[in-house]
GROMACS .gro file of C-alpha atoms in nm:
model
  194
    1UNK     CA    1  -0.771   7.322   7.653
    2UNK     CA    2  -0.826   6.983   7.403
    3UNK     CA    3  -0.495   6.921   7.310
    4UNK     CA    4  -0.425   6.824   6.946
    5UNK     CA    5  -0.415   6.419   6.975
    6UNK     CA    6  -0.255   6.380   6.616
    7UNK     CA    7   0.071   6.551   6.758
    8UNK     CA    8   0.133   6.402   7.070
    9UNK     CA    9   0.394   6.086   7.112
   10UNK     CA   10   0.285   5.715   7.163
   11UNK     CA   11   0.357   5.734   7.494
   12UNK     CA   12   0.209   6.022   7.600
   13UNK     CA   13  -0.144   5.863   7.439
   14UNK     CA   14  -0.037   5.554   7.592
   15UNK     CA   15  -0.026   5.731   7.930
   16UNK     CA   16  -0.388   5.856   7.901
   17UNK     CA   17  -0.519   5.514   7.812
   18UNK     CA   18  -0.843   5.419   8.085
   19UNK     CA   19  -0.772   5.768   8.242
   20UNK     CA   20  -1.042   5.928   8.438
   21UNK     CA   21  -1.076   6.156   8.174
   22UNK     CA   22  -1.306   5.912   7.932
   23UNK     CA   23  -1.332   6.123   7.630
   24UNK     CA   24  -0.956   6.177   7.671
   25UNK     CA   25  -0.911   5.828   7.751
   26UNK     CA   26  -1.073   5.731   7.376
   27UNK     CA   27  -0.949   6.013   7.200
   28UNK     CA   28  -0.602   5.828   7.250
   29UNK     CA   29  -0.697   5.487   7.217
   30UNK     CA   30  -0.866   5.572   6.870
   31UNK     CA   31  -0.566   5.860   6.784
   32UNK     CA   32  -0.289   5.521   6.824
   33UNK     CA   33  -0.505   5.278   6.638
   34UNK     CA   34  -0.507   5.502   6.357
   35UNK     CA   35  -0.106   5.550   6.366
   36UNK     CA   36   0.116   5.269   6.166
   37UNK     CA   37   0.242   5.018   6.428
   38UNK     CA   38   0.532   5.089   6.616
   39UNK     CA   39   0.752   4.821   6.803
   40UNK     CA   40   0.780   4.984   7.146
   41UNK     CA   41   0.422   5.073   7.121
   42UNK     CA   42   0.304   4.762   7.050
   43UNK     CA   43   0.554   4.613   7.296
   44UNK     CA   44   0.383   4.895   7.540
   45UNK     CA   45  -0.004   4.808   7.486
   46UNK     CA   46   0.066   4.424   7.503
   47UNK     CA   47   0.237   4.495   7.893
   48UNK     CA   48  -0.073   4.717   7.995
   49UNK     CA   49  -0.307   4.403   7.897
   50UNK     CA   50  -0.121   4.169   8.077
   51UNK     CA   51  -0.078   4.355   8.350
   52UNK     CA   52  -0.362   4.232   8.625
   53UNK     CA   53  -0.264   4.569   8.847
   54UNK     CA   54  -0.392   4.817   8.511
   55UNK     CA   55  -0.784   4.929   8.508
   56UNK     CA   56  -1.000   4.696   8.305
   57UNK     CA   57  -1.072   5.054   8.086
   58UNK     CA   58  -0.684   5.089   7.995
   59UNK     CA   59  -0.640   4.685   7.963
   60UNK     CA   60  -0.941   4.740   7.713
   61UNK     CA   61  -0.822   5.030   7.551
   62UNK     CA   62  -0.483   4.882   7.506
   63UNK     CA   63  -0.638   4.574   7.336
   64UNK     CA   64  -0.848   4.775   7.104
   65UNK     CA   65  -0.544   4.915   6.971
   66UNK     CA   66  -0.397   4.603   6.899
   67UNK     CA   67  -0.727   4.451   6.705
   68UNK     CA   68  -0.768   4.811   6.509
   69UNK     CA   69  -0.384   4.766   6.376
   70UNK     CA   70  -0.414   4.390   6.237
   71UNK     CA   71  -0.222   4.294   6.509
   72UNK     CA   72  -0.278   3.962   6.727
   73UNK     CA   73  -0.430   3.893   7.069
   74UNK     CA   74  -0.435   3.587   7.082
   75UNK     CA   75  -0.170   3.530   7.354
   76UNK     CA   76  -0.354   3.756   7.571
   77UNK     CA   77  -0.648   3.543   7.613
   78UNK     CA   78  -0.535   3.337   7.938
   79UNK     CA   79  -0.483   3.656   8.082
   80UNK     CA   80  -0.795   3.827   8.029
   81UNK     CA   81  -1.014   3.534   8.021
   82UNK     CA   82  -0.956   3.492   8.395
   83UNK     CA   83  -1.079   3.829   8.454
   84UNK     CA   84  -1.358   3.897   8.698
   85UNK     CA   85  -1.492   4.164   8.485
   86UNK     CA   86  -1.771   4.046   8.214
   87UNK     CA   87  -1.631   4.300   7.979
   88UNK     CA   88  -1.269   4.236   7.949
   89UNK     CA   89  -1.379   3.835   7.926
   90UNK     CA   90  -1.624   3.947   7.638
   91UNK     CA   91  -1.377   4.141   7.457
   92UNK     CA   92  -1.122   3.815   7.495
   93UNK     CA   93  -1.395   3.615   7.275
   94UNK     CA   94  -1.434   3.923   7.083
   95UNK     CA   95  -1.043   3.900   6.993
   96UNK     CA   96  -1.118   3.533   6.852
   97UNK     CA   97  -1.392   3.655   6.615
   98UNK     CA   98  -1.238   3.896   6.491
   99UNK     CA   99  -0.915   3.716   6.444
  100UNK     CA  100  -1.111   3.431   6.285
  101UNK     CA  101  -0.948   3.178   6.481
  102UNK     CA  102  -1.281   2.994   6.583
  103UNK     CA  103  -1.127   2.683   6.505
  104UNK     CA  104  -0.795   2.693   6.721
  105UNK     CA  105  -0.971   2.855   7.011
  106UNK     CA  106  -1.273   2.556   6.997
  107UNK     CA  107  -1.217   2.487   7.383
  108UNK     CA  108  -1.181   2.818   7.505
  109UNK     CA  109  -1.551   2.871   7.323
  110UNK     CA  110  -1.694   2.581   7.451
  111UNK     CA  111  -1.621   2.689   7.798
  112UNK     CA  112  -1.817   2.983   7.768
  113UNK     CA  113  -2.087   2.782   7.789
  114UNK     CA  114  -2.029   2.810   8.201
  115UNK     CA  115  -1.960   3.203   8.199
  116UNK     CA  116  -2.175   3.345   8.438
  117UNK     CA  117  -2.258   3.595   8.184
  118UNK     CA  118  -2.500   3.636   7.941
  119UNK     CA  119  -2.294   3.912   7.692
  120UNK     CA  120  -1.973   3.639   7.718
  121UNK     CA  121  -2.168   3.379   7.624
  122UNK     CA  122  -2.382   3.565   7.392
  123UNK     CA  123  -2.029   3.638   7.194
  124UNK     CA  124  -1.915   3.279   7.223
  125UNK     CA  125  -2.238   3.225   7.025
  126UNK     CA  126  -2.132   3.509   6.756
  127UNK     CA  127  -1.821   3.357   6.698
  128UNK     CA  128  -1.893   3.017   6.629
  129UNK     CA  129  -2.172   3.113   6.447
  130UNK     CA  130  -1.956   3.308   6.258
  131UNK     CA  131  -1.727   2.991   6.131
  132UNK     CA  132  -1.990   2.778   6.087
  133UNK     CA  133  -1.864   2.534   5.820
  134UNK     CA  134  -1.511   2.579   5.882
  135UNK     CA  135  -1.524   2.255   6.037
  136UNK     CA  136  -1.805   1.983   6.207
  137UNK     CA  137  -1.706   2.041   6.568
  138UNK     CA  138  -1.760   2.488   6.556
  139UNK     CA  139  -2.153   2.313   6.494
  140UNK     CA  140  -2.109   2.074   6.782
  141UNK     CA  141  -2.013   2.373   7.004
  142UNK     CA  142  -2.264   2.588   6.869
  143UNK     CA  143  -2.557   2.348   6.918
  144UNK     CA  144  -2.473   2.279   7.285
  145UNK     CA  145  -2.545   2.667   7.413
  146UNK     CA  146  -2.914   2.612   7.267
  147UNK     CA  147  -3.029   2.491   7.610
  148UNK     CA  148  -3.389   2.389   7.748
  149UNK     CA  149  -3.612   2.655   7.774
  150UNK     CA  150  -3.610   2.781   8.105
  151UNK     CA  151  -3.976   2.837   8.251
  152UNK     CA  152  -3.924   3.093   8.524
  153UNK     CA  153  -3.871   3.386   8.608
  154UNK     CA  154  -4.144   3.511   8.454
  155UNK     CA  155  -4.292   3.918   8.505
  156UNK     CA  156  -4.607   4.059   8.372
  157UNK     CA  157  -4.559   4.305   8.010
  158UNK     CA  158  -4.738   4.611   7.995
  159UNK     CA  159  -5.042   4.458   7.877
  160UNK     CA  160  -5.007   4.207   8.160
  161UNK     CA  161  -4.910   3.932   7.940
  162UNK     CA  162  -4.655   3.692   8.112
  163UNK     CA  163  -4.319   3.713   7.933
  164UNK     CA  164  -4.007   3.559   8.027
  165UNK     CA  165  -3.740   3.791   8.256
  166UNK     CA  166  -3.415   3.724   8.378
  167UNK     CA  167  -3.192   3.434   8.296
  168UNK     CA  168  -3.494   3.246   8.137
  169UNK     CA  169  -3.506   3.581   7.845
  170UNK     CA  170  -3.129   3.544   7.864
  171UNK     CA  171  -3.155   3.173   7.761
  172UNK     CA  172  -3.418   3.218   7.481
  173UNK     CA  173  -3.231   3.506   7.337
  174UNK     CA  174  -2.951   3.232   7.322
  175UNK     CA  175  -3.155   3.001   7.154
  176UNK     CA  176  -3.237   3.261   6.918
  177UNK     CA  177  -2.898   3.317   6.827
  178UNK     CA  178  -2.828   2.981   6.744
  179UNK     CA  179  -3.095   2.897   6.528
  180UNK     CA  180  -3.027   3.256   6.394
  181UNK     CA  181  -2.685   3.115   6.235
  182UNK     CA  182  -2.812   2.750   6.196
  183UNK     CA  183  -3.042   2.924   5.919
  184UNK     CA  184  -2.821   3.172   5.798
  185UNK     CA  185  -2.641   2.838   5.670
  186UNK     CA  186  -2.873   2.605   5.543
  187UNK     CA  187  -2.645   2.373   5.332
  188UNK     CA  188  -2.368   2.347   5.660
  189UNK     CA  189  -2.716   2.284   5.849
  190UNK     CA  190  -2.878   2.022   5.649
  191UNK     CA  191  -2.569   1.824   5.615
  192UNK     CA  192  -2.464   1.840   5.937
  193UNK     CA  193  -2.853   1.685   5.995
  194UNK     CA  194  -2.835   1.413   5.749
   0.00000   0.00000   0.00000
């Protein structure tokens, strides 16, 4: 039987959090971000992130909460940046979007730049992109993940036309992202150029 999420306690959605169980697992993740924030909840979902020993799902989950309420990350990001798990290091970028804090996190975003991963990186992108024109270095940063073309590895299309595969699509579709914001901001752009 689906219990009634609305009427259980903080802690017992807190305990079901990255549980096997993944439609329970979200049902309680979404259930607390809905609910006002409490301090022993909030207290509760900040230990679970930190906590290197907790599933990458609850860590997540945990941190969702937090960014649904209004409620900073922002201390987290050490912690989750060093993660071995592309997700949890995407969501950690994620956390600076959506906190707007482009700006103060400038280094952090630059370093993406040597993530091994193409969805980290790809968000590093969305960020700065985002806050272009909050201040001349977020276009600095921005402009150095539009590497060289890459020329290989390349695989045949269905019509046999040679495309671009691999980490040289990867690094086009970054390329495409920056020029993407570069002309969603043409005044920020041209000045920056002249």
């Amino acid at each position: 039987t689906v219990p009634d999420y609305t009427q259980l306690t903080s802690l017992d959605l807190i305990a079901r959090l990255g549980g096997a169980n993944t439609a329970d697992a979200h049902l309680a993740w979404q259930t607390l971000a809905d609910r006002t924030p409490e301090v022993a909840t909030t207290q509760s979902l900040r230990e679970i992130i930190n906590d290197k020993k907790a599933s990458d799902a609850r860590r997540l989950q945990a941190l969702w909460v937090l960014g649904w309420q209004k409620q900073s990350a922002l201390e987290h990001l050490p912690v989750l940046l060093q993660s071995e798990n592309r997700n949890v290091r995407r969501e950690a970028i994620n956390v600076i979007r959506a906190e707007n804090a482009a700006v103060a996190q400038l280094e952090v975003l630059r370093r993406c730049q040597q993530d091994p991963d193409p969805e980290v990186r790809t968000a590093a992108i969305k960020t700065l992109g985002e806050a272009l024109g909050q201040q001349e270095a977020i276009m600095v940063a921005l402009l150095e993940f539009a590497k060289p073309s890459l020329d290989a590895p390349l695989a045949p299309s269905h019509n046999g036309k040679m495309i671009r595969v691999g980490k040289a699509y990867e690094r086009e579709f970054e390329r495409f992202l920056v020029r993407m914001y570069l002309e969603r901001q043409p005044e920020v752009t041209a000045k920056f150029l002249s």
